[in-house]
PDB file of C-alpha atoms and ligand atoms in Angstrom:
ATOM      1  CA  MET E   1      76.254  21.983 -64.933  1.00 98.00           C
ATOM      2  CA  GLN E   2      74.024  19.873 -62.729  1.00 98.00           C
ATOM      3  CA  ILE E   3      73.933  21.439 -59.255  1.00 98.00           C
ATOM      4  CA  THR E   4      72.561  19.970 -56.012  1.00 99.00           C
ATOM      5  CA  VAL E   5      71.800  22.447 -53.225  1.00 98.00           C
ATOM      6  CA  ILE E   6      71.548  20.868 -49.760  1.00 98.00           C
ATOM      7  CA  GLU E   7      69.636  23.121 -47.373  1.00 98.00           C
ATOM      8  CA  GLY E   8      70.302  22.290 -43.722  1.00 98.00           C
ATOM      9  CA  SER E   9      68.057  24.721 -41.844  1.00 97.00           C
ATOM     10  CA  PRO E  10      64.854  23.674 -40.083  1.00 96.00           C
ATOM     11  CA  HIS E  11      63.377  26.940 -41.410  1.00 94.00           C
ATOM     12  CA  ILE E  12      62.029  26.347 -44.916  1.00 91.00           C
ATOM     13  CA  LYS E  13      61.828  30.105 -45.389  1.00 89.00           C
ATOM     14  CA  GLY E  14      64.752  31.129 -43.209  1.00 91.00           C
ATOM     15  CA  ALA E  15      67.711  33.375 -43.911  1.00 93.00           C
ATOM     16  CA  SER E  16      70.023  30.713 -45.314  1.00 95.00           C
ATOM     17  CA  SER E  17      67.418  29.285 -47.699  1.00 95.00           C
ATOM     18  CA  ALA E  18      66.429  32.798 -48.848  1.00 94.00           C
ATOM     19  CA  ILE E  19      70.063  33.549 -49.662  1.00 95.00           C
ATOM     20  CA  ALA E  20      70.427  30.140 -51.337  1.00 97.00           C
ATOM     21  CA  GLN E  21      67.329  30.867 -53.442  1.00 97.00           C
ATOM     22  CA  ARG E  22      69.076  33.858 -54.984  1.00 97.00           C
ATOM     23  CA  PHE E  23      72.078  31.661 -55.775  1.00 98.00           C
ATOM     24  CA  VAL E  24      69.647  29.251 -57.481  1.00 98.00           C
ATOM     25  CA  ASP E  25      68.071  32.141 -59.438  1.00 98.00           C
ATOM     26  CA  GLY E  26      71.487  33.270 -60.697  1.00 98.00           C
ATOM     27  CA  ALA E  27      72.659  29.758 -61.565  1.00 98.00           C
ATOM     28  CA  THR E  28      69.396  28.962 -63.354  1.00 98.00           C
ATOM     29  CA  GLU E  29      69.609  32.178 -65.387  1.00 98.00           C
ATOM     30  CA  ALA E  30      73.158  31.205 -66.318  1.00 98.00           C
ATOM     31  CA  GLY E  31      71.765  27.985 -67.811  1.00 98.00           C
ATOM     32  CA  HIS E  32      72.542  25.482 -65.069  1.00 98.00           C
ATOM     33  CA  SER E  33      70.151  22.836 -63.835  1.00 98.00           C
ATOM     34  CA  VAL E  34      69.555  23.057 -60.082  1.00 98.00           C
ATOM     35  CA  ASP E  35      68.010  20.581 -57.658  1.00 98.00           C
ATOM     36  CA  VAL E  36      67.245  21.768 -54.106  1.00 98.00           C
ATOM     37  CA  VAL E  37      67.190  19.249 -51.247  1.00 98.00           C
ATOM     38  CA  GLU E  38      65.441  20.523 -48.092  1.00 98.00           C
ATOM     39  CA  VAL E  39      66.791  18.175 -45.455  1.00 98.00           C
ATOM     40  CA  VAL E  40      64.095  19.112 -42.927  1.00 98.00           C
ATOM     41  CA  ARG E  41      61.439  17.517 -45.152  1.00 98.00           C
ATOM     42  CA  LEU E  42      63.348  14.223 -45.378  1.00 98.00           C
ATOM     43  CA  LYS E  43      64.176  11.278 -43.167  1.00 98.00           C
ATOM     44  CA  VAL E  44      67.934  10.909 -42.880  1.00 98.00           C
ATOM     45  CA  GLY E  45      69.366   8.888 -40.003  1.00 98.00           C
ATOM     46  CA  ALA E  46      72.772   9.486 -38.469  1.00 98.00           C
ATOM     47  CA  CYS E  47      75.667   7.379 -39.745  1.00 98.00           C
ATOM     48  CA  ARG E  48      75.952   4.310 -37.497  1.00 98.00           C
ATOM     49  CA  ALA E  49      79.638   3.800 -38.258  1.00 98.00           C
ATOM     50  CA  CYS E  50      78.975   0.101 -38.867  1.00 98.00           C
ATOM     51  CA  ASN E  51      81.391   0.222 -41.798  1.00 97.00           C
ATOM     52  CA  ALA E  52      79.247  -2.232 -43.780  1.00 97.00           C
ATOM     53  CA  CYS E  53      79.606   0.115 -46.775  1.00 97.00           C
ATOM     54  CA  GLY E  54      83.410   0.136 -46.645  1.00 97.00           C
ATOM     55  CA  THR E  55      83.062   3.754 -47.864  1.00 97.00           C
ATOM     56  CA  SER E  56      81.957   2.653 -51.328  1.00 96.00           C
ATOM     57  CA  GLY E  57      79.121   0.180 -50.942  1.00 89.00           C
ATOM     58  CA  PRO E  58      75.436   0.600 -50.241  1.00 96.00           C
ATOM     59  CA  CYS E  59      74.461   1.956 -46.830  1.00 98.00           C
ATOM     60  CA  ILE E  60      72.472  -0.459 -44.688  1.00 98.00           C
ATOM     61  CA  GLN E  61      70.032   2.299 -43.747  1.00 98.00           C
ATOM     62  CA  GLN E  62      66.975   2.579 -45.981  1.00 97.00           C
ATOM     63  CA  ASP E  63      65.937   6.189 -45.844  1.00 98.00           C
ATOM     64  CA  ASP E  64      65.948   9.348 -47.942  1.00 98.00           C
ATOM     65  CA  MET E  65      69.748   9.438 -48.103  1.00 98.00           C
ATOM     66  CA  SER E  66      69.703   7.074 -51.077  1.00 97.00           C
ATOM     67  CA  GLY E  67      67.960   9.770 -53.154  1.00 98.00           C
ATOM     68  CA  ILE E  68      70.408  12.434 -51.976  1.00 98.00           C
ATOM     69  CA  ARG E  69      73.313  10.121 -52.773  1.00 98.00           C
ATOM     70  CA  SER E  70      72.069   9.641 -56.363  1.00 98.00           C
ATOM     71  CA  LYS E  71      71.709  13.382 -56.837  1.00 98.00           C
ATOM     72  CA  ILE E  72      75.190  14.137 -55.500  1.00 98.00           C
ATOM     73  CA  MET E  73      76.859  11.412 -57.515  1.00 98.00           C
ATOM     74  CA  SER E  74      75.327  12.775 -60.711  1.00 98.00           C
ATOM     75  CA  SER E  75      76.063  16.426 -59.919  1.00 98.00           C
ATOM     76  CA  ASP E  76      78.932  18.626 -61.013  1.00 98.00           C
ATOM     77  CA  MET E  77      78.473  20.891 -57.994  1.00 98.00           C
ATOM     78  CA  VAL E  78      77.203  20.548 -54.431  1.00 98.00           C
ATOM     79  CA  VAL E  79      76.099  23.633 -52.484  1.00 99.00           C
ATOM     80  CA  PHE E  80      76.134  23.338 -48.696  1.00 99.00           C
ATOM     81  CA  VAL E  81      73.601  25.668 -47.043  1.00 98.00           C
ATOM     82  CA  THR E  82      73.498  26.034 -43.281  1.00 98.00           C
ATOM     83  CA  PRO E  83      72.620  28.307 -40.394  1.00 97.00           C
ATOM     84  CA  VAL E  84      75.501  28.614 -37.914  1.00 98.00           C
ATOM     85  CA  TYR E  85      74.658  26.549 -34.845  1.00 98.00           C
ATOM     86  CA  PHE E  86      77.034  26.923 -31.920  1.00 98.00           C
ATOM     87  CA  CYS E  87      79.788  28.009 -34.248  1.00 98.00           C
ATOM     88  CA  GLY E  88      79.448  25.150 -36.768  1.00 98.00           C
ATOM     89  CA  PHE E  89      77.203  23.495 -39.371  1.00 98.00           C
ATOM     90  CA  SER E  90      73.635  22.638 -38.348  1.00 98.00           C
ATOM     91  CA  ALA E  91      73.035  19.069 -37.184  1.00 98.00           C
ATOM     92  CA  GLN E  92      70.692  18.613 -40.149  1.00 98.00           C
ATOM     93  CA  LEU E  93      73.430  19.372 -42.673  1.00 98.00           C
ATOM     94  CA  LYS E  94      76.115  17.518 -40.714  1.00 98.00           C
ATOM     95  CA  THR E  95      73.922  14.393 -40.567  1.00 98.00           C
ATOM     96  CA  VAL E  96      73.735  14.357 -44.365  1.00 98.00           C
ATOM     97  CA  ILE E  97      77.488  14.973 -44.705  1.00 98.00           C
ATOM     98  CA  ASP E  98      78.261  12.130 -42.277  1.00 98.00           C
ATOM     99  CA  ARG E  99      76.213   9.846 -44.506  1.00 98.00           C
ATOM    100  CA  PHE E 100      78.552  10.711 -47.416  1.00 98.00           C
ATOM    101  CA  TYR E 101      80.716   8.048 -45.725  1.00 98.00           C
ATOM    102  CA  SER E 102      79.103   5.238 -47.732  1.00 98.00           C
ATOM    103  CA  PHE E 103      80.160   6.810 -51.036  1.00 98.00           C
ATOM    104  CA  SER E 104      83.115   8.926 -49.991  1.00 98.00           C
ATOM    105  CA  SER E 105      85.632   6.778 -51.892  1.00 97.00           C
ATOM    106  CA  ASN E 106      83.631   7.269 -55.104  1.00 97.00           C
ATOM    107  CA  LEU E 107      82.992  10.967 -54.443  1.00 98.00           C
ATOM    108  CA  ARG E 108      86.687  11.708 -53.919  1.00 98.00           C
ATOM    109  CA  THR E 109      87.498  10.563 -57.442  1.00 97.00           C
ATOM    110  CA  ARG E 110      84.985  12.930 -59.078  1.00 97.00           C
ATOM    111  CA  GLY E 111      86.458  16.376 -58.306  1.00 96.00           C
ATOM    112  CA  THR E 112      82.965  17.748 -57.670  1.00 98.00           C
ATOM    113  CA  LYS E 113      82.692  21.534 -57.376  1.00 98.00           C
ATOM    114  CA  ALA E 114      81.417  23.042 -54.117  1.00 99.00           C
ATOM    115  CA  VAL E 115      79.943  26.242 -52.674  1.00 99.00           C
ATOM    116  CA  LEU E 116      79.152  27.162 -49.056  1.00 98.00           C
ATOM    117  CA  ILE E 117      76.275  29.398 -47.963  1.00 98.00           C
ATOM    118  CA  ALA E 118      76.107  30.007 -44.200  1.00 98.00           C
ATOM    119  CA  SER E 119      74.060  32.482 -42.179  1.00 96.00           C
ATOM    120  CA  SER E 120      74.555  33.573 -38.580  1.00 96.00           C
ATOM    121  CA  ALA E 121      72.958  35.994 -36.127  1.00 94.00           C
ATOM    122  CA  ASP E 122      76.234  37.410 -34.853  1.00 95.00           C
ATOM    123  CA  LYS E 123      78.648  39.509 -36.832  1.00 94.00           C
ATOM    124  CA  GLU E 124      81.857  39.200 -34.837  1.00 97.00           C
ATOM    125  CA  ASP E 125      84.998  38.800 -36.912  1.00 97.00           C
ATOM    126  CA  TRP E 126      85.299  35.204 -35.606  1.00 98.00           C
ATOM    127  CA  THR E 127      81.632  34.169 -35.986  1.00 98.00           C
ATOM    128  CA  MET E 128      82.290  32.108 -39.138  1.00 98.00           C
ATOM    129  CA  ASP E 129      85.786  30.829 -38.252  1.00 98.00           C
ATOM    130  CA  ALA E 130      84.805  27.227 -37.426  1.00 98.00           C
ATOM    131  CA  VAL E 131      82.380  27.002 -40.373  1.00 98.00           C
ATOM    132  CA  ARG E 132      85.047  28.256 -42.749  1.00 98.00           C
ATOM    133  CA  ILE E 133      87.649  25.798 -41.470  1.00 98.00           C
ATOM    134  CA  GLN E 134      85.199  22.894 -41.555  1.00 98.00           C
ATOM    135  CA  TYR E 135      84.242  23.682 -45.142  1.00 98.00           C
ATOM    136  CA  ASP E 136      87.853  24.080 -46.288  1.00 98.00           C
ATOM    137  CA  SER E 137      88.803  20.789 -44.613  1.00 98.00           C
ATOM    138  CA  LEU E 138      85.778  19.034 -46.116  1.00 98.00           C
ATOM    139  CA  CYS E 139      86.771  20.230 -49.592  1.00 98.00           C
ATOM    140  CA  ARG E 140      90.289  18.978 -49.045  1.00 98.00           C
ATOM    141  CA  TYR E 141      89.183  15.631 -47.611  1.00 98.00           C
ATOM    142  CA  LEU E 142      86.609  14.913 -50.319  1.00 98.00           C
ATOM    143  CA  ASN E 143      88.595  16.467 -53.150  1.00 98.00           C
ATOM    144  CA  LEU E 144      85.877  19.077 -53.750  1.00 98.00           C
ATOM    145  CA  GLN E 145      86.791  22.169 -55.783  1.00 98.00           C
ATOM    146  CA  ASP E 146      85.784  25.268 -53.858  1.00 98.00           C
ATOM    147  CA  CYS E 147      83.945  27.712 -56.143  1.00 98.00           C
ATOM    148  CA  GLY E 148      82.986  30.316 -53.563  1.00 98.00           C
ATOM    149  CA  ARG E 149      81.252  31.009 -50.284  1.00 98.00           C
ATOM    150  CA  ILE E 150      78.653  33.373 -48.900  1.00 98.00           C
ATOM    151  CA  LEU E 151      79.273  33.958 -45.187  1.00 97.00           C
ATOM    152  CA  ALA E 152      76.179  35.906 -44.220  1.00 96.00           C
ATOM    153  CA  THR E 153      76.709  37.325 -40.734  1.00 96.00           C
ATOM    154  CA  GLY E 154      74.103  39.419 -38.908  1.00 93.00           C
ATOM    155  CA  CYS E 155      71.107  37.471 -40.235  1.00 92.00           C
ATOM    156  CA  GLY E 156      69.237  36.730 -36.991  1.00 84.00           C
ATOM    157  CA  GLY E 157      65.426  36.940 -36.899  1.00 71.00           C
ATOM    158  CA  ALA E 158      65.161  40.626 -36.003  1.00 57.00           C
ATOM    159  CA  ASP E 159      68.052  41.463 -38.260  1.00 58.00           C
ATOM    160  CA  ALA E 160      66.841  39.563 -41.337  1.00 58.00           C
ATOM    161  CA  ALA E 161      67.101  42.693 -43.503  1.00 64.00           C
ATOM    162  CA  SER E 162      70.889  42.256 -43.398  1.00 71.00           C
ATOM    163  CA  ALA E 163      70.380  39.231 -45.594  1.00 79.00           C
ATOM    164  CA  VAL E 164      69.661  41.525 -48.558  1.00 87.00           C
ATOM    165  CA  ARG E 165      73.338  42.278 -49.232  1.00 91.00           C
ATOM    166  CA  PHE E 166      74.159  38.584 -49.070  1.00 95.00           C
ATOM    167  CA  LYS E 167      71.252  37.702 -51.381  1.00 95.00           C
ATOM    168  CA  ASP E 168      72.796  39.959 -54.020  1.00 96.00           C
ATOM    169  CA  GLU E 169      76.193  38.350 -53.444  1.00 97.00           C
ATOM    170  CA  ALA E 170      74.640  34.886 -53.799  1.00 98.00           C
ATOM    171  CA  TYR E 171      72.835  35.835 -56.998  1.00 98.00           C
ATOM    172  CA  GLN E 172      76.067  37.137 -58.511  1.00 98.00           C
ATOM    173  CA  LEU E 173      77.920  33.970 -57.515  1.00 98.00           C
ATOM    174  CA  GLY E 174      75.256  31.743 -59.085  1.00 98.00           C
ATOM    175  CA  LYS E 175      75.174  33.846 -62.229  1.00 98.00           C
ATOM    176  CA  SER E 176      78.974  33.769 -62.562  1.00 98.00           C
ATOM    177  CA  LEU E 177      79.256  29.978 -62.665  1.00 97.00           C
TER     178      LEU E 177
HETATM  179  C1  LIG U 201      70.574  26.115 -31.950  1.00 61.26           C
HETATM  180  C2  LIG U 201      71.023  27.443 -32.490  1.00 61.26           C
HETATM  181  C3  LIG U 201      72.355  27.796 -32.374  1.00 61.26           C
HETATM  182  C4  LIG U 201      72.815  28.991 -32.919  1.00 61.26           C
HETATM  183  N1  LIG U 201      74.140  29.293 -32.800  1.00 61.26           N
HETATM  184  C5  LIG U 201      74.597  30.449 -33.326  1.00 61.26           C
HETATM  185  C6  LIG U 201      75.993  30.793 -33.233  1.00 61.26           C
HETATM  186  O1  LIG U 201      76.811  30.052 -32.694  1.00 61.26           O
HETATM  187  N2  LIG U 201      76.395  31.969 -33.780  1.00 61.26           N
HETATM  188  C7  LIG U 201      75.512  32.821 -34.401  1.00 61.26           C
HETATM  189  O2  LIG U 201      75.936  33.880 -34.852  1.00 61.26           O
HETATM  190  N3  LIG U 201      74.192  32.510 -34.534  1.00 61.26           N
HETATM  191  C8  LIG U 201      73.727  31.346 -34.003  1.00 61.26           C
HETATM  192  N4  LIG U 201      72.387  31.017 -34.140  1.00 61.26           N
HETATM  193  C9  LIG U 201      71.503  31.890 -34.959  1.00 61.26           C
HETATM  194  C10 LIG U 201      71.386  31.392 -36.420  1.00 61.26           C
HETATM  195  O3  LIG U 201      72.610  30.948 -36.952  1.00 61.26           O
HETATM  196  C11 LIG U 201      70.898  32.510 -37.336  1.00 61.26           C
HETATM  197  O4  LIG U 201      69.702  33.068 -36.855  1.00 61.26           O
HETATM  198  C12 LIG U 201      70.722  32.042 -38.770  1.00 61.26           C
HETATM  199  O5  LIG U 201      70.712  33.136 -39.651  1.00 61.26           O
HETATM  200  C13 LIG U 201      69.430  31.250 -38.948  1.00 61.26           C
HETATM  201  O6  LIG U 201      69.346  30.800 -40.291  1.00 61.26           O
HETATM  202  P1  LIG U 201      67.995  30.160 -40.878  1.00 61.26           P
HETATM  203  O7  LIG U 201      66.949  31.232 -40.790  1.00 61.26           O
HETATM  204  O8  LIG U 201      68.331  29.775 -42.266  1.00 61.26           O
HETATM  205  O9  LIG U 201      67.669  28.970 -40.026  1.00 61.26           O
HETATM  206  C14 LIG U 201      71.908  29.853 -33.576  1.00 61.26           C
HETATM  207  C15 LIG U 201      70.552  29.484 -33.682  1.00 61.26           C
HETATM  208  C16 LIG U 201      70.109  28.311 -33.144  1.00 61.26           C
HETATM  209  C17 LIG U 201      68.650  27.934 -33.259  1.00 61.26           C
END
């Protein structure tokens, strides 16, 4: 499989990307080809809702989203990686997802596989509720096939050691694909 991992944290070496790296290790060992997109290094503007694309045409914005679009449209799987920000996806990841608008009609026909990796500081039983619902709805809306999720609670700065258990989980998920 060709897999695109979209990392939406401003921390290049943060908890979510460290967990995602183990997923990449597992998937690579299993023989898959993985491309990691670190959104923080790229220029991606917010969707302007101009509707010039009609959900299937080119976007009028000329920025790094065109490269991300090409990767996604030639991938069998997309992995969404995000820290939890005020109960939801990070703005960095959400900005990229909003820009899916210009190819959403095409994407919906592909049945692309999907995985979610999210990390949070808190570990309440409801900490990941909104993230989980957003991901499930996104899969349904874009006709993505959910292949698993790592919901890594308790991964705040001082508590980063908690990420270890989730790194193992992510490695196993990648390896099992
Ligand atoms: C703007 C902001 C909002 C956050 N909101 C939440 C939150 O709602 N719930 C939570 O548990 N952690 C929250 N956090 C903490 C991060 O989700 C957590 O530290 C995460 O593991 C960071 O991942 P990263 O190292 O990959 O960036 C927030 C952090 C920031 C900077």
